[in-house]
Amino acid sequence: MKKSDFDFELPPELIAQAPLAERSASRLLLLDASAPALQDRMFRELPQMLQPGDLLVFNDTRVLPARLFGHKSTGGAVEILIERVTGAHEATVQLGVSKKPKVGGRIELADGSHAVVLGRDEGFFHLRFEAPEPLEKLLLKLGEMPLPPYIARHPDASDLERYQTVYAREPGAVAAPTAGLHFDQATLDALRERGVDAGYITLHVGAGTFQPVREDNLEDHHMHREWLNVGAHLIEQIRRTRAAGGRVIAVGTTVVRALESASKDGQLHPFAGETQIFIFPGYTFTSIDGLLTNFHLPQSTLLMLVSALAGREVILDAYRHAVAERYRFFSYGDAMLILPRPAGAG
C-alpha cells in the first residue's frame, strides 16, 4: 500500500487549537459495523454505547513538560524537545537550532545549568544534563508542555492540566495519549456504575509520533521506538473479560500498539520493553475488540492503524462525514468509537 492511499481533505479551521471547557463535552462519531449507518453522538454518552462486562484499557502515562529553551556558547538560541528520558541526567532529544552542535557542545539553560551533547543518531541527539536535580525535576522547573506542531499557539497554564489525562500516573511521555483526554471523573464514575471495567498499560508516547511517513511504500517505513509495560494483572483482566463474553476496548492507538506488541501467537504475555510495531491494513488484531480514538492526520501511521481495524474505505468515508459535520480534529479534537465486526462474523 502507498502513503497516498491515506490522504483526505481537511480544512485547517477544523484542527482544534484548544480544549473545550469540559472534557466530556466533545462529540463522538460511532462507527459500529453492526449498525446501518454512522451515528453522531456526544462523548458523555459513551457509557450507553458499552455493555456491562466490557473492559476499557487506558494508557496511564504522564506527559512531562518536555520542551526546554537555552543557548549555545556562541549565543545562538536552542530549543530542546525531549524524545525520551534515558537516565537520571540523560535524554534523547530533538534540537531546534540554526546550526547543529557537535559532540561536546554545551547548551546553557535558563537556570544557568548546562546540557552537553554526547552523540547524535540521525535526527536525534543524546544529551547529558549537568544539573544537581534529576532531569524529571529539572523539566518540572524549566520545561514547557510540548503541544503538537499543528497547534499554532504557545502553551499556557491550562495546558498543564488539559494536555494530561485525569488518570495519568507514570511520568515519561512527551505527547499525550489523546483519546484519554475526553474522560473526566464523572464519565469514569458513570462507566463504573454501568459495569464497565478499567485496566491500564503504560506506553510513553515519544515526539516521534508526529514524524511524517517519508516512504511512499508503507513496507519501507521504519517506526520510532517507544517504551511500554503490559502487566500480568491486566492480562488476567482481559482473560476474564473475554471468558465472560465481554469486549476489550482500547482507549487510544497507544493501547493498541502496546497490547499487540505483547501478543505472541494470539496470546498476551507480560511485556516491558521497546516496540517499533507498525500496524497498517492487512494486519490481524488479536488483543482488542474495539477502539476509542481521536481523528488523525492525513497519511499518518495512526490513520493507517485505524484503517487496519475498520477498513481503509470505511475509515475514509467516516472522515469525510466528520469533515462535512464539522467535527474537531487531532489532539484537542473530538472522538470516534470503532466497533468492528467480530472476527469470523459474516
GROMACS .gro file of C-alpha atoms in nm:
model
  346
    1MET     CA    1   0.000   0.000   0.000
    2LYS     CA    2   0.104   0.360  -0.060
    3LYS     CA    3   0.115   0.656   0.175
    4SER     CA    4  -0.104   0.844  -0.071
    5ASP     CA    5  -0.381   0.587  -0.015
    6PHE     CA    6  -0.443   0.752   0.324
    7ASP     CA    7  -0.494   1.112   0.218
    8PHE     CA    8  -0.805   1.322   0.277
    9GLU     CA    9  -0.902   1.686   0.255
   10LEU     CA   10  -0.905   1.862   0.591
   11PRO     CA   11  -0.996   2.230   0.620
   12PRO     CA   12  -0.739   2.392   0.855
   13GLU     CA   13  -1.010   2.551   1.067
   14LEU     CA   14  -1.118   2.203   1.185
   15ILE     CA   15  -0.786   2.147   1.362
   16ALA     CA   16  -0.869   2.209   1.729
   17GLN     CA   17  -0.637   2.471   1.878
   18ALA     CA   18  -0.760   2.445   2.237
   19PRO     CA   19  -0.965   2.206   2.450
   20LEU     CA   20  -1.333   2.259   2.515
   21ALA     CA   21  -1.436   2.400   2.853
   22GLU     CA   22  -1.539   2.049   2.967
   23ARG     CA   23  -1.350   1.732   2.877
   24SER     CA   24  -1.660   1.520   2.813
   25ALA     CA   25  -1.834   1.790   2.604
   26SER     CA   26  -1.664   1.654   2.291
   27ARG     CA   27  -1.862   1.495   2.014
   28LEU     CA   28  -1.822   1.126   1.937
   29LEU     CA   29  -1.866   0.956   1.599
   30LEU     CA   30  -1.983   0.597   1.646
   31LEU     CA   31  -1.873   0.354   1.376
   32ASP     CA   32  -2.047   0.028   1.466
   33ALA     CA   33  -2.011  -0.241   1.199
   34SER     CA   34  -2.339  -0.399   1.316
   35ALA     CA   35  -2.531  -0.072   1.258
   36PRO     CA   36  -2.652   0.051   0.918
   37ALA     CA   37  -2.500   0.399   0.945
   38LEU     CA   38  -2.260   0.624   1.132
   39GLN     CA   39  -2.403   0.783   1.445
   40ASP     CA   40  -2.328   1.138   1.563
   41ARG     CA   41  -2.321   1.121   1.942
   42MET     CA   42  -2.171   1.303   2.239
   43PHE     CA   43  -1.875   1.170   2.435
   44ARG     CA   44  -2.060   1.175   2.766
   45GLU     CA   45  -2.298   0.915   2.613
   46LEU     CA   46  -2.012   0.662   2.597
   47PRO     CA   47  -2.139   0.450   2.891
   48GLN     CA   48  -2.463   0.382   2.697
   49MET     CA   49  -2.262   0.260   2.396
   50LEU     CA   50  -2.081  -0.004   2.601
   51GLN     CA   51  -2.212  -0.313   2.777
   52PRO     CA   52  -2.175  -0.431   3.137
   53GLY     CA   53  -1.874  -0.662   3.144
   54ASP     CA   54  -1.679  -0.470   2.879
   55LEU     CA   55  -1.322  -0.368   2.965
   56LEU     CA   56  -1.174  -0.029   2.876
   57VAL     CA   57  -0.794  -0.032   2.864
   58PHE     CA   58  -0.626   0.305   2.931
   59ASN     CA   59  -0.268   0.430   2.893
   60ASP     CA   60  -0.163   0.580   3.229
   61THR     CA   61   0.150   0.756   3.102
   62ARG     CA   62   0.203   1.110   3.227
   63VAL     CA   63   0.325   1.387   2.995
   64LEU     CA   64   0.643   1.565   3.100
   65PRO     CA   65   0.687   1.939   3.035
   66ALA     CA   66   0.942   1.829   2.779
   67ARG     CA   67   1.028   2.147   2.586
   68LEU     CA   68   1.329   2.346   2.711
   69PHE     CA   69   1.499   2.662   2.585
   70GLY     CA   70   1.863   2.763   2.603
   71HIS     CA   71   2.151   2.898   2.400
   72LYS     CA   72   2.489   2.785   2.272
   73SER     CA   73   2.815   2.943   2.388
   74THR     CA   74   2.807   3.147   2.066
   75GLY     CA   75   2.473   3.293   2.172
   76GLY     CA   76   2.254   3.107   1.923
   77ALA     CA   77   1.912   3.012   2.055
   78VAL     CA   78   1.835   2.642   2.105
   79GLU     CA   79   1.502   2.467   2.155
   80ILE     CA   80   1.524   2.121   2.314
   81LEU     CA   81   1.240   1.872   2.279
   82ILE     CA   82   1.289   1.564   2.495
   83GLU     CA   83   1.214   1.248   2.298
   84ARG     CA   84   1.293   1.008   2.580
   85VAL     CA   85   1.448   1.024   2.925
   86THR     CA   86   1.725   0.762   2.921
   87GLY     CA   87   1.875   0.815   3.267
   88ALA     CA   88   1.861   1.038   3.572
   89HIS     CA   89   2.052   1.309   3.385
   90GLU     CA   90   2.037   1.196   3.020
   91ALA     CA   91   1.789   1.206   2.736
   92THR     CA   92   1.743   1.158   2.365
   93VAL     CA   93   1.621   1.486   2.218
   94GLN     CA   94   1.537   1.682   1.906
   95LEU     CA   95   1.711   2.017   1.873
   96GLY     CA   96   1.573   2.329   1.710
   97VAL     CA   97   1.881   2.530   1.625
   98SER     CA   98   2.023   2.709   1.321
   99LYS     CA   99   2.349   2.511   1.323
  100LYS     CA  100   2.359   2.167   1.482
  101PRO     CA  101   2.609   2.138   1.770
  102LYS     CA  102   2.897   1.893   1.764
  103VAL     CA  103   2.975   1.625   2.021
  104GLY     CA  104   3.098   1.802   2.333
  105GLY     CA  105   2.899   2.114   2.257
  106ARG     CA  106   2.733   2.282   2.554
  107ILE     CA  107   2.387   2.437   2.580
  108GLU     CA  108   2.316   2.676   2.866
  109LEU     CA  109   1.965   2.657   3.015
  110ALA     CA  110   1.760   2.932   3.178
  111ASP     CA  111   1.876   2.849   3.532
  112GLY     CA  112   2.244   2.851   3.438
  113SER     CA  113   2.280   2.471   3.422
  114HIS     CA  114   2.412   2.308   3.106
  115ALA     CA  115   2.336   2.023   2.869
  116VAL     CA  116   2.629   1.854   2.693
  117VAL     CA  117   2.600   1.683   2.355
  118LEU     CA  118   2.715   1.321   2.392
  119GLY     CA  119   2.626   1.195   2.046
  120ARG     CA  120   2.390   1.201   1.751
  121ASP     CA  121   2.175   0.933   1.588
  122GLU     CA  122   2.017   1.055   1.264
  123GLY     CA  123   1.776   1.334   1.365
  124PHE     CA  124   1.816   1.281   1.741
  125PHE     CA  125   2.082   1.397   1.987
  126HIS     CA  126   2.192   1.237   2.313
  127LEU     CA  127   2.237   1.496   2.589
  128ARG     CA  128   2.366   1.485   2.946
  129PHE     CA  129   2.215   1.749   3.175
  130GLU     CA  130   2.465   1.885   3.426
  131ALA     CA  131   2.221   1.988   3.696
  132PRO     CA  132   2.201   1.893   4.065
  133GLU     CA  133   1.845   1.760   4.035
  134PRO     CA  134   1.731   1.464   3.821
  135LEU     CA  135   1.612   1.553   3.472
  136GLU     CA  136   1.243   1.499   3.553
  137LYS     CA  137   1.264   1.761   3.831
  138LEU     CA  138   1.457   1.996   3.602
  139LEU     CA  139   1.178   1.967   3.347
  140LEU     CA  140   0.916   2.049   3.609
  141LYS     CA  141   1.115   2.363   3.694
  142LEU     CA  142   1.209   2.486   3.345
  143GLY     CA  143   1.005   2.289   3.094
  144GLU     CA  144   0.705   2.382   2.884
  145MET     CA  145   0.426   2.145   2.782
  146PRO     CA  146   0.513   2.009   2.435
  147LEU     CA  147   0.197   2.087   2.240
  148PRO     CA  148   0.185   1.921   1.897
  149PRO     CA  149   0.322   2.114   1.596
  150TYR     CA  150  -0.026   2.163   1.447
  151ILE     CA  151  -0.139   2.368   1.749
  152ALA     CA  152  -0.035   2.717   1.643
  153ARG     CA  153  -0.003   2.885   1.981
  154HIS     CA  154   0.222   2.881   2.285
  155PRO     CA  155   0.109   2.662   2.574
  156ASP     CA  156  -0.048   2.834   2.871
  157ALA     CA  157  -0.119   2.734   3.229
  158SER     CA  158  -0.436   2.547   3.134
  159ASP     CA  159  -0.240   2.305   2.915
  160LEU     CA  160  -0.058   2.174   3.221
  161GLU     CA  161  -0.391   2.021   3.323
  162ARG     CA  162  -0.572   1.969   2.994
  163TYR     CA  163  -0.287   1.813   2.789
  164GLN     CA  164  -0.288   1.537   3.050
  165THR     CA  165  -0.539   1.263   3.126
  166VAL     CA  166  -0.710   1.269   3.467
  167TYR     CA  167  -0.569   0.920   3.540
  168ALA     CA  168  -0.207   0.989   3.434
  169ARG     CA  169   0.039   0.850   3.689
  170GLU     CA  170   0.359   0.717   3.521
  171PRO     CA  171   0.578   1.010   3.404
  172GLY     CA  172   0.767   0.964   3.079
  173ALA     CA  173   0.561   1.074   2.777
  174VAL     CA  174   0.633   1.381   2.566
  175ALA     CA  175   0.296   1.364   2.388
  176ALA     CA  176  -0.043   1.288   2.539
  177PRO     CA  177  -0.242   0.970   2.469
  178THR     CA  178  -0.513   1.199   2.339
  179ALA     CA  179  -0.810   0.961   2.328
  180GLY     CA  180  -0.799   0.971   2.707
  181LEU     CA  181  -0.827   1.350   2.729
  182HIS     CA  182  -1.208   1.327   2.695
  183PHE     CA  183  -1.255   1.138   3.023
  184ASP     CA  184  -1.349   1.332   3.334
  185GLN     CA  185  -1.424   1.182   3.673
  186ALA     CA  186  -1.800   1.192   3.613
  187THR     CA  187  -1.762   0.983   3.296
  188LEU     CA  188  -1.535   0.735   3.471
  189ASP     CA  189  -1.790   0.705   3.754
  190ALA     CA  190  -2.074   0.652   3.506
  191LEU     CA  191  -1.877   0.377   3.330
  192ARG     CA  192  -1.813   0.204   3.663
  193GLU     CA  193  -2.183   0.225   3.751
  194ARG     CA  194  -2.263   0.077   3.410
  195GLY     CA  195  -2.047  -0.226   3.496
  196VAL     CA  196  -1.764  -0.139   3.256
  197ASP     CA  197  -1.425  -0.237   3.399
  198ALA     CA  198  -1.098  -0.042   3.363
  199GLY     CA  199  -0.744  -0.168   3.307
  200TYR     CA  200  -0.413   0.005   3.238
  201ILE     CA  201  -0.099  -0.022   3.030
  202THR     CA  202   0.187   0.225   3.019
  203LEU     CA  203   0.333   0.343   2.689
  204HIS     CA  204   0.547   0.655   2.697
  205VAL     CA  205   0.448   0.841   2.381
  206GLY     CA  206   0.751   0.994   2.209
  207ALA     CA  207   0.782   1.301   1.989
  208GLY     CA  208   0.837   1.057   1.703
  209THR     CA  209   0.460   1.008   1.697
  210PHE     CA  210   0.445   1.335   1.497
  211GLN     CA  211   0.712   1.228   1.246
  212PRO     CA  212   0.568   1.201   0.893
  213VAL     CA  213   0.582   0.885   0.687
  214ARG     CA  214   0.856   0.966   0.438
  215GLU     CA  215   0.848   0.649   0.226
  216ASP     CA  216   0.558   0.616  -0.018
  217ASN     CA  217   0.570   0.236   0.008
  218LEU     CA  218   0.447   0.155   0.360
  219GLU     CA  219   0.664  -0.155   0.389
  220ASP     CA  220   0.972   0.069   0.368
  221HIS     CA  221   0.869   0.285   0.666
  222HIS     CA  222   1.060   0.246   0.995
  223MET     CA  223   0.866   0.328   1.312
  224HIS     CA  224   1.013   0.518   1.604
  225ARG     CA  225   1.078   0.332   1.930
  226GLU     CA  226   0.856   0.368   2.236
  227TRP     CA  227   0.877   0.206   2.580
  228LEU     CA  228   0.579   0.017   2.717
  229ASN     CA  229   0.468  -0.206   3.001
  230VAL     CA  230   0.183  -0.458   2.987
  231GLY     CA  231   0.145  -0.625   3.325
  232ALA     CA  232   0.018  -0.963   3.437
  233HIS     CA  233  -0.280  -0.810   3.621
  234LEU     CA  234  -0.417  -0.653   3.303
  235ILE     CA  235  -0.369  -0.975   3.110
  236GLU     CA  236  -0.576  -1.158   3.371
  237GLN     CA  237  -0.844  -0.887   3.345
  238ILE     CA  238  -0.855  -0.937   2.968
  239ARG     CA  239  -0.874  -1.317   3.007
  240ARG     CA  240  -1.167  -1.287   3.250
  241THR     CA  241  -1.345  -1.032   3.031
  242ARG     CA  242  -1.322  -1.249   2.721
  243ALA     CA  243  -1.421  -1.564   2.911
  244ALA     CA  244  -1.739  -1.388   3.030
  245GLY     CA  245  -1.825  -1.267   2.680
  246GLY     CA  246  -1.718  -0.907   2.730
  247ARG     CA  247  -1.528  -0.688   2.486
  248VAL     CA  248  -1.183  -0.534   2.523
  249ILE     CA  249  -1.195  -0.171   2.409
  250ALA     CA  250  -0.864   0.014   2.370
  251VAL     CA  251  -0.862   0.381   2.468
  252GLY     CA  252  -0.628   0.515   2.202
  253THR     CA  253  -0.386   0.382   1.945
  254THR     CA  254  -0.107   0.365   2.205
  255VAL     CA  255  -0.301   0.095   2.391
  256VAL     CA  256  -0.347  -0.099   2.066
  257ARG     CA  257   0.025  -0.082   1.992
  258ALA     CA  258   0.111  -0.191   2.346
  259LEU     CA  259  -0.127  -0.487   2.355
  260GLU     CA  260  -0.039  -0.607   2.007
  261SER     CA  261   0.332  -0.579   2.095
  262ALA     CA  262   0.268  -0.802   2.398
  263SER     CA  263   0.082  -1.060   2.190
  264LYS     CA  264   0.251  -1.371   2.050
  265ASP     CA  265   0.068  -1.641   1.857
  266GLY     CA  266  -0.261  -1.481   1.958
  267GLN     CA  267  -0.182  -1.489   2.330
  268LEU     CA  268  -0.099  -1.197   2.556
  269HIS     CA  269   0.211  -1.217   2.776
  270PRO     CA  270   0.351  -0.969   3.029
  271PHE     CA  271   0.595  -0.743   2.849
  272ALA     CA  272   0.810  -0.445   2.938
  273GLY     CA  273   1.041  -0.302   2.676
  274GLU     CA  274   1.050  -0.119   2.347
  275THR     CA  275   0.824  -0.151   2.048
  276GLN     CA  276   0.851  -0.038   1.686
  277ILE     CA  277   0.530  -0.208   1.577
  278PHE     CA  278   0.376  -0.058   1.262
  279ILE     CA  279   0.014  -0.154   1.202
  280PHE     CA  280  -0.145  -0.093   0.863
  281PRO     CA  281  -0.415  -0.267   0.655
  282GLY     CA  282  -0.357  -0.640   0.624
  283TYR     CA  283  -0.267  -0.670   0.993
  284THR     CA  284  -0.466  -0.919   1.203
  285PHE     CA  285  -0.559  -0.796   1.551
  286THR     CA  286  -0.567  -1.044   1.838
  287SER     CA  287  -0.594  -0.834   2.156
  288ILE     CA  288  -0.883  -0.587   2.110
  289ASP     CA  289  -1.250  -0.583   2.010
  290GLY     CA  290  -1.288  -0.207   1.965
  291LEU     CA  291  -1.108   0.125   1.974
  292LEU     CA  292  -1.185   0.471   2.109
  293THR     CA  293  -0.965   0.721   1.928
  294ASN     CA  294  -0.934   1.079   1.807
  295PHE     CA  295  -0.926   1.188   1.442
  296HIS     CA  296  -0.578   1.161   1.294
  297LEU     CA  297  -0.359   1.340   1.041
  298PRO     CA  298  -0.374   1.255   0.670
  299GLN     CA  299  -0.110   0.998   0.568
  300SER     CA  300  -0.018   0.930   0.933
  301THR     CA  301   0.069   0.593   1.086
  302LEU     CA  302  -0.224   0.638   1.326
  303LEU     CA  303  -0.471   0.674   1.039
  304MET     CA  304  -0.319   0.359   0.892
  305LEU     CA  305  -0.372   0.175   1.221
  306VAL     CA  306  -0.742   0.262   1.246
  307SER     CA  307  -0.780   0.171   0.878
  308ALA     CA  308  -0.633  -0.171   0.955
  309LEU     CA  309  -0.903  -0.220   1.219
  310ALA     CA  310  -1.211  -0.100   1.030
  311GLY     CA  311  -1.105  -0.094   0.664
  312ARG     CA  312  -0.946   0.189   0.469
  313GLU     CA  313  -1.253   0.292   0.270
  314VAL     CA  314  -1.478   0.266   0.577
  315ILE     CA  315  -1.246   0.498   0.771
  316LEU     CA  316  -1.202   0.746   0.487
  317ASP     CA  317  -1.581   0.759   0.443
  318ALA     CA  318  -1.616   0.825   0.816
  319TYR     CA  319  -1.355   1.102   0.797
  320ARG     CA  320  -1.538   1.264   0.505
  321HIS     CA  321  -1.854   1.255   0.717
  322ALA     CA  322  -1.664   1.408   1.010
  323VAL     CA  323  -1.535   1.690   0.791
  324ALA     CA  324  -1.882   1.757   0.649
  325GLU     CA  325  -2.030   1.763   1.001
  326ARG     CA  326  -1.753   1.993   1.126
  327TYR     CA  327  -1.601   1.763   1.384
  328ARG     CA  328  -1.287   1.894   1.555
  329PHE     CA  329  -0.966   1.712   1.462
  330PHE     CA  330  -0.644   1.594   1.628
  331SER     CA  331  -0.523   1.614   1.990
  332TYR     CA  332  -0.777   1.857   2.136
  333GLY     CA  333  -1.050   1.747   1.895
  334ASP     CA  334  -1.344   1.508   1.903
  335ALA     CA  335  -1.352   1.130   1.939
  336MET     CA  336  -1.451   0.823   1.741
  337LEU     CA  337  -1.559   0.482   1.871
  338ILE     CA  338  -1.486   0.195   1.633
  339LEU     CA  339  -1.666  -0.134   1.694
  340PRO     CA  340  -1.562  -0.359   1.405
  341ARG     CA  341  -1.735  -0.679   1.306
  342PRO     CA  342  -1.608  -0.964   1.528
  343ALA     CA  343  -1.353  -1.193   1.363
  344GLY     CA  344  -1.529  -1.473   1.187
  345ALA     CA  345  -1.860  -1.288   1.167
  346GLY     CA  346  -2.033  -1.280   0.831
   0.00000   0.00000   0.00000
